[in-house]
XYZ file of C-alpha atoms in Angstrom:
497
model
C 56.037 96.461 93.590
C 57.501 93.067 92.873
C 54.263 91.269 91.898
C 54.159 87.483 92.288
C 56.918 86.382 94.650
C 58.800 83.143 94.326
C 61.463 81.663 96.565
C 64.436 80.710 94.481
C 66.708 78.091 95.994
C 70.288 79.189 95.491
C 72.108 76.453 97.351
C 71.458 73.318 99.423
C 74.197 72.426 101.877
C 74.532 70.053 104.778
C 70.824 69.665 105.344
C 69.788 73.339 105.222
C 68.588 75.537 102.397
C 69.709 79.088 101.586
C 66.977 81.045 99.835
C 66.688 84.422 98.165
C 63.421 86.152 97.381
C 63.021 87.178 93.752
C 60.068 88.328 91.675
C 59.586 86.201 88.576
C 57.806 88.890 86.579
C 60.249 91.581 87.753
C 63.154 89.783 86.125
C 61.571 89.299 82.715
C 64.053 91.006 80.370
C 66.014 92.447 83.280
C 69.486 93.808 82.663
C 72.200 91.865 84.463
C 75.129 93.660 86.106
C 78.220 92.141 87.751
C 80.080 94.193 90.343
C 83.648 93.088 91.073
C 84.413 94.170 94.633
C 82.165 94.187 97.680
C 83.548 97.334 99.293
C 82.183 100.865 99.480
C 82.643 101.606 95.763
C 80.857 98.409 94.717
C 77.949 98.818 97.109
C 77.432 102.508 96.380
C 77.432 101.767 92.642
C 74.879 99.004 93.149
C 72.722 101.226 95.370
C 72.577 103.950 92.743
C 71.764 101.538 89.914
C 68.965 99.976 91.983
C 67.575 103.417 92.754
C 67.600 104.618 89.146
C 66.205 101.554 87.387
C 63.878 98.817 88.597
C 64.448 96.249 85.869
C 67.916 95.079 86.840
C 69.643 92.228 88.643
C 73.053 92.727 90.280
C 75.598 90.118 91.358
C 78.396 91.308 93.657
C 81.644 89.316 93.698
C 84.031 89.760 96.652
C 87.246 87.855 97.362
C 86.794 88.004 101.143
C 83.989 86.152 102.893
C 82.694 89.298 104.665
C 81.453 92.195 102.562
C 82.265 95.918 102.944
C 85.986 95.927 102.087
C 87.946 98.679 103.819
C 84.915 99.721 105.849
C 85.505 96.477 107.772
C 89.242 96.002 107.300
C 90.554 99.557 106.836
C 88.555 101.952 109.002
C 90.136 102.409 112.436
C 88.357 100.404 115.160
C 87.703 103.544 117.208
C 85.941 105.183 114.245
C 82.655 103.334 114.644
C 80.656 106.281 113.302
C 82.441 105.966 109.938
C 81.016 102.453 109.642
C 77.410 103.691 109.703
C 77.344 103.272 105.922
C 77.145 99.511 106.530
C 73.390 99.835 107.156
C 72.957 101.203 103.628
C 75.121 98.445 102.176
C 73.100 95.820 104.052
C 69.876 97.145 102.528
C 71.470 96.788 99.092
C 72.622 93.226 99.756
C 69.187 92.204 101.002
C 67.396 93.713 98.006
C 65.765 90.810 96.090
C 67.463 92.024 92.921
C 70.943 91.480 94.404
C 73.045 88.367 94.992
C 76.327 88.343 96.933
C 79.156 85.932 96.105
C 81.782 86.162 98.841
C 84.931 84.041 98.907
C 85.202 84.508 95.134
C 88.383 85.696 93.459
C 87.814 87.318 90.087
C 90.956 86.801 88.064
C 91.686 83.308 89.387
C 88.456 81.430 90.065
C 86.542 83.361 87.457
C 87.799 85.702 84.749
C 86.549 89.085 83.663
C 85.963 87.524 80.234
C 83.681 84.946 81.875
C 81.658 87.755 83.421
C 81.475 89.803 80.230
C 80.196 86.795 78.330
C 76.956 86.607 80.352
C 76.374 90.062 81.904
C 75.214 93.249 80.246
C 77.671 95.283 82.293
C 80.673 94.614 84.509
C 81.663 97.205 87.121
C 85.240 96.983 88.387
C 85.355 98.233 91.979
C 88.012 96.082 93.630
C 90.028 98.982 95.019
C 93.730 99.089 95.789
C 95.107 95.951 97.424
C 98.820 96.813 97.341
C 100.880 99.656 98.759
C 103.646 101.778 97.319
C 107.156 100.932 98.471
C 109.840 103.340 99.628
C 112.435 101.837 97.298
C 115.305 102.160 99.784
C 118.033 99.806 100.926
C 117.168 97.536 103.833
C 113.424 97.962 103.361
C 112.755 94.215 103.530
C 114.621 93.556 106.787
C 117.892 91.904 107.720
C 118.920 89.018 109.986
C 115.565 88.731 111.690
C 114.922 92.480 111.894
C 111.613 93.393 110.271
C 112.725 96.500 108.409
C 109.820 98.434 106.930
C 106.317 97.013 107.338
C 103.325 98.002 105.223
C 100.967 100.303 107.152
C 98.190 98.862 105.005
C 98.938 95.405 106.383
C 99.335 96.708 109.933
C 95.850 98.231 109.694
C 94.524 94.986 108.215
C 96.165 93.051 111.066
C 94.491 94.913 113.908
C 91.210 94.923 111.965
C 91.196 91.135 111.594
C 91.900 90.501 107.894
C 92.702 86.761 107.735
C 95.757 87.018 105.468
C 97.295 89.728 107.676
C 97.244 87.734 110.917
C 100.774 86.367 110.485
C 102.269 89.832 109.924
C 105.875 89.943 111.126
C 106.226 92.916 113.503
C 108.465 94.133 116.294
C 106.919 96.202 119.090
C 109.311 95.164 121.875
C 112.999 95.617 120.916
C 112.858 99.440 121.127
C 110.447 102.083 122.422
C 110.023 103.827 119.044
C 108.180 103.107 115.816
C 108.851 105.234 112.735
C 105.985 105.895 110.310
C 106.864 107.276 106.884
C 103.948 109.299 105.554
C 101.729 112.205 106.583
C 98.251 110.866 105.738
C 95.247 109.692 107.740
C 96.350 106.041 107.609
C 99.687 106.985 109.151
C 97.925 108.942 111.897
C 95.557 106.010 112.539
C 98.540 103.699 113.025
C 100.199 106.155 115.398
C 97.035 106.488 117.465
C 96.553 102.718 117.758
C 100.169 102.303 118.885
C 99.868 105.010 121.556
C 96.257 104.626 122.717
C 95.577 103.098 126.154
C 94.327 99.526 126.025
C 91.123 100.413 127.867
C 90.276 102.794 125.017
C 90.859 100.143 122.350
C 89.122 97.380 124.325
C 85.766 99.099 123.777
C 86.144 98.963 119.987
C 85.974 96.119 117.466
C 89.750 95.692 117.363
C 90.516 91.984 117.564
C 91.400 90.346 120.878
C 94.487 88.974 119.188
C 95.678 92.507 118.371
C 94.867 93.671 121.900
C 97.007 90.886 123.347
C 99.992 91.894 121.190
C 99.567 95.604 121.970
C 99.404 94.763 125.686
C 103.004 93.508 125.408
C 104.179 96.496 123.379
C 107.098 98.620 124.569
C 106.305 101.432 122.149
C 106.203 104.807 123.887
C 107.140 107.054 120.998
C 105.972 107.291 117.395
C 107.916 109.373 114.878
C 105.708 110.267 111.901
C 107.895 111.616 109.125
C 107.090 113.434 105.882
C 109.276 114.745 103.095
C 107.574 118.144 102.827
C 106.359 120.769 105.273
C 103.365 121.369 107.548
C 101.263 123.014 104.815
C 101.581 119.913 102.621
C 100.363 117.247 105.070
C 97.537 114.968 103.890
C 95.862 114.109 107.186
C 92.742 115.893 108.389
C 91.926 118.069 111.384
C 89.598 115.373 112.720
C 92.422 112.835 112.866
C 94.771 115.320 114.509
C 92.165 116.272 117.118
C 91.811 112.606 118.082
C 95.531 112.476 118.819
C 95.154 115.508 121.093
C 92.667 113.539 123.215
C 95.292 110.944 124.147
C 97.651 111.391 127.068
C 100.659 112.011 124.838
C 102.976 114.890 124.072
C 102.556 116.074 120.492
C 105.979 117.260 119.416
C 106.836 119.256 116.304
C 109.083 122.030 115.039
C 106.783 124.857 116.123
C 109.115 127.481 114.688
C 108.837 125.887 111.259
C 105.033 125.714 111.486
C 104.767 129.363 112.540
C 107.217 130.454 109.863
C 105.405 128.575 107.089
C 101.994 129.905 108.171
C 103.099 133.526 108.543
C 105.179 133.853 105.388
C 103.529 135.950 102.651
C 103.088 132.859 100.458
C 101.811 130.729 103.326
C 99.415 133.406 104.558
C 97.945 133.849 101.059
C 97.632 130.088 100.619
C 95.832 129.610 103.939
C 93.294 132.305 103.081
C 91.915 129.854 100.507
C 92.495 126.734 102.640
C 90.480 127.319 105.787
C 90.433 123.657 106.911
C 94.234 123.648 106.716
C 94.371 126.935 108.632
C 92.245 125.421 111.397
C 94.473 122.354 111.475
C 97.600 124.490 111.880
C 95.859 126.297 114.747
C 95.107 122.921 116.401
C 98.694 121.792 115.913
C 100.147 124.960 117.447
C 97.671 124.889 120.329
C 98.409 121.303 121.355
C 102.060 120.779 120.427
C 105.279 121.313 122.343
C 108.901 121.694 121.386
C 111.087 118.587 121.806
C 112.854 120.021 124.840
C 109.512 120.648 126.590
C 108.120 117.108 126.244
C 107.436 115.472 129.624
C 104.808 112.752 129.162
C 105.566 109.045 129.058
C 104.206 108.676 125.515
C 105.149 110.974 122.672
C 103.970 111.591 119.138
C 106.652 113.367 117.120
C 105.513 114.953 113.862
C 108.586 115.507 111.720
C 108.815 117.498 108.500
C 111.280 117.873 105.615
C 112.822 114.409 105.835
C 112.990 111.671 103.166
C 113.916 108.037 103.949
C 117.248 107.010 102.453
C 117.950 103.545 103.899
C 117.381 101.240 106.842
C 120.533 100.584 108.844
C 121.112 97.412 110.854
C 123.980 98.110 113.212
C 123.423 97.501 116.889
C 119.696 97.414 116.274
C 117.643 99.122 113.565
C 117.540 102.748 112.454
C 116.010 104.596 109.535
C 118.362 107.081 107.908
C 116.636 110.179 106.549
C 117.942 112.923 104.320
C 116.809 116.387 105.362
C 115.078 118.577 102.807
C 114.267 122.183 101.992
C 111.169 123.320 100.132
C 111.233 125.035 96.780
C 108.234 126.732 95.203
C 104.864 127.956 96.394
C 102.997 126.038 99.140
C 100.471 124.498 96.746
C 103.225 122.953 94.616
C 106.221 122.923 96.940
C 108.958 120.465 96.051
C 111.228 118.764 98.565
C 114.902 119.135 97.679
C 117.542 117.171 99.553
C 120.273 118.960 101.493
C 122.368 115.753 101.596
C 122.422 116.001 105.381
C 121.314 112.869 107.220
C 119.453 112.048 110.438
C 119.282 108.523 111.891
C 116.175 107.534 113.894
C 116.528 104.312 115.934
C 113.363 102.195 116.100
C 111.904 98.744 116.627
C 110.404 98.874 113.159
C 109.174 101.305 110.534
C 105.815 101.512 108.782
C 105.481 102.833 105.252
C 102.305 104.772 104.540
C 102.979 106.533 101.263
C 99.977 105.401 99.255
C 97.996 102.398 98.078
C 98.178 100.900 94.586
C 95.675 99.000 92.444
C 96.549 95.839 90.557
C 95.760 94.927 86.960
C 93.323 92.152 86.076
C 93.717 90.023 82.967
C 91.458 91.296 80.219
C 91.126 94.798 81.686
C 92.880 97.896 80.319
C 95.281 99.296 82.921
C 97.448 102.401 83.260
C 100.658 101.063 84.814
C 101.911 104.553 85.624
C 98.823 105.943 87.375
C 97.811 102.452 88.581
C 94.172 102.930 87.569
C 91.819 101.558 84.933
C 91.629 104.269 82.232
C 88.133 105.675 81.957
C 85.941 108.564 80.943
C 83.210 109.293 83.505
C 83.462 105.706 84.738
C 83.302 104.083 81.295
C 86.427 101.975 80.722
C 88.398 103.069 77.690
C 91.125 101.425 75.650
C 93.103 103.291 73.019
C 90.656 106.164 73.381
C 87.525 104.097 72.737
C 84.951 102.994 75.297
C 84.947 99.259 76.042
C 81.341 98.080 75.716
C 79.747 97.159 79.003
C 82.787 97.805 81.231
C 82.793 100.369 84.022
C 85.030 101.309 86.945
C 84.431 102.970 90.299
C 86.313 103.971 93.448
C 90.073 103.988 93.904
C 90.532 101.838 90.816
C 88.900 104.650 88.849
C 90.535 107.756 90.327
C 93.446 106.559 92.470
C 93.615 105.958 96.247
C 92.517 109.381 97.460
C 89.531 110.729 99.347
C 87.234 109.471 102.072
C 84.118 107.287 101.975
C 81.919 110.238 100.964
C 84.263 110.846 98.013
C 83.885 107.214 96.982
C 80.097 107.479 97.207
C 79.908 110.464 94.844
C 82.388 108.835 92.475
C 80.403 105.572 92.441
C 77.170 107.448 91.787
C 78.672 109.063 88.690
C 79.744 105.672 87.364
C 76.298 104.226 88.078
C 74.624 107.129 86.275
C 76.728 106.428 83.179
C 75.859 102.728 83.364
C 72.121 103.358 83.683
C 72.225 105.824 80.803
C 73.847 103.183 78.604
C 71.358 100.522 79.712
C 68.415 102.757 78.910
C 69.850 103.575 75.504
C 70.218 99.863 74.751
C 73.834 100.311 73.722
C 75.279 97.643 76.030
C 72.654 94.916 76.222
C 74.144 91.432 75.980
C 71.855 88.933 74.177
C 73.008 86.134 76.495
C 72.409 88.197 79.631
C 69.130 89.851 78.703
C 66.301 87.651 77.514
C 62.547 88.003 77.322
C 62.320 84.667 79.137
C 61.829 84.796 82.905
C 64.627 82.301 83.499
C 67.094 82.287 80.618
C 68.730 85.567 81.650
C 69.874 83.990 84.906
C 70.362 80.455 83.617
C 73.307 81.423 81.407
C 74.894 83.190 84.369
C 74.244 80.301 86.744
C 75.615 77.836 84.195
C 78.826 79.884 83.981
C 79.070 80.072 87.798
C 78.623 76.306 88.028
C 81.211 75.670 85.322
C 83.782 77.899 87.067
C 82.914 76.288 90.455
C 81.980 79.669 91.937
C 78.561 78.274 92.815
C 80.278 75.643 94.965
C 82.921 77.769 96.656
C 81.119 81.083 97.156
C 79.505 82.363 100.347
C 76.119 84.097 100.220
C 74.925 87.158 102.084
C 72.703 84.892 104.170
C 75.880 83.060 105.185
C 77.492 86.373 106.085
C 74.535 87.298 108.299
C 75.204 84.173 110.369
C 78.834 85.191 110.794
C 77.769 88.756 111.583
C 75.353 87.585 114.289
C 78.042 85.340 115.798
C 80.624 88.143 115.932
C 78.176 90.547 117.537
C 77.076 87.997 120.140
C 80.661 87.216 121.148
C 81.527 90.917 121.197
C 78.581 91.874 123.387
C 79.626 89.215 125.895
C 82.962 91.066 126.181
C 81.523 94.625 126.144
C 82.621 95.170 122.534
C 80.588 95.997 119.399
C 81.774 92.685 117.902
C 84.632 90.208 118.024
C 85.804 89.645 114.469
C 86.651 86.179 113.260
C 90.183 86.267 111.899
C 90.408 83.088 109.819
C 88.478 81.705 106.883
C 88.034 78.354 108.628
C 86.476 80.019 111.671
C 83.970 81.752 109.425
C 83.131 78.575 107.542
C 82.668 76.721 110.828
C 80.074 79.280 111.903
C 78.005 78.785 108.754
C 78.346 75.011 109.091
C 80.114 74.108 105.880
C 83.475 73.675 104.228
C 84.603 75.313 101.034
C 87.335 74.569 98.566
C 89.906 77.336 98.761
């Protein structure tokens, strides 16, 4: 398929050579595509483009050294089956038409304008790296108390993200953690806090996180949402996993039964069978507060909105109680002005992720997405030539990995259609010469120092093998390295940061 094969030396470092296998005749006149973001959206987009056209070369740029984004740093460690998509991503990265540039920050080390100058197409797939704040008093802590911690960062901490390892937490001053939010991330955090250590020790959670959790005094998690049981965002699968732990699941059963049996609720659930099943699971496995007996408790609270964090004799989150107005599908939480204080060691906010703007890229500051039509970036109603977007940056931080896959495929289909029509070919990126199409790119990468500071997929495979070997020795799938320097030590080099 690839004709005459030639080994192309991509980098020589410290006495060893990294090589990638390309086909010289395959790349004659090949379209060149840059993908910004090495997570699920970026890899699924690349996979689809590779499948739909043979005459293409793809460079993937990722700010972390490891690839796979939230599949590595966001998926719960006890959800190993969700990470099966990594095998597909690995096949993409090892395709001779693909190069991986880890440890590369687009927006600082290299600009989007730099990429657009030498690639036919640029796909923005860098996800949502921030989280929405509660916007309440005391959120940022007081006199050494931690206040409200980002659930996104808590997840990143126990999953080994280097910049999350110094996260300031408190799991010892009280037996309760409050989580604001009713989504899957919130439920993941609750499960990690309440799960027995022997359960977690068999996963790829970091040893550092295990050591901290071993000292935890948390015996109760209060997971609070502003609306009712029919408006929760978590899934039945996540709730079922909580039922498998030795914890009391506490909720206002009367409220759940009332909401499900009301004429409006009954009609709504007829068209929402997954939600109906989840309410059945909740009622089957939950108890009223007065009936709770187990040492650990998971309290699912409804109709409460955070108002402020109070620091008086410890830390508490003050909530205003709510009532619902409107039909279940569009119910609105309205405050009663009554308050409930919940003492805790700390609180986690899990009310949504948010994408950040990049210089040179149109951005909707209200919806926190890159404006687009079918994945084509638009500005002032017109398509921006050669710019595409996929994943959460395209549609907002909703859905699961399968949702991201379908979304990425639609973006890739639009990109391939435009490539085949010839409407986005860049004269600098696409040449009839076998080498000039890559030479302009490589010259730009050298000029921006990306060629010197980046980490290749071959480098990542060394880190991957090391983590697996250490993990197997401790009866774990892997033991993640949690610092950039540790990773660079494994591949035997140093990089400018």
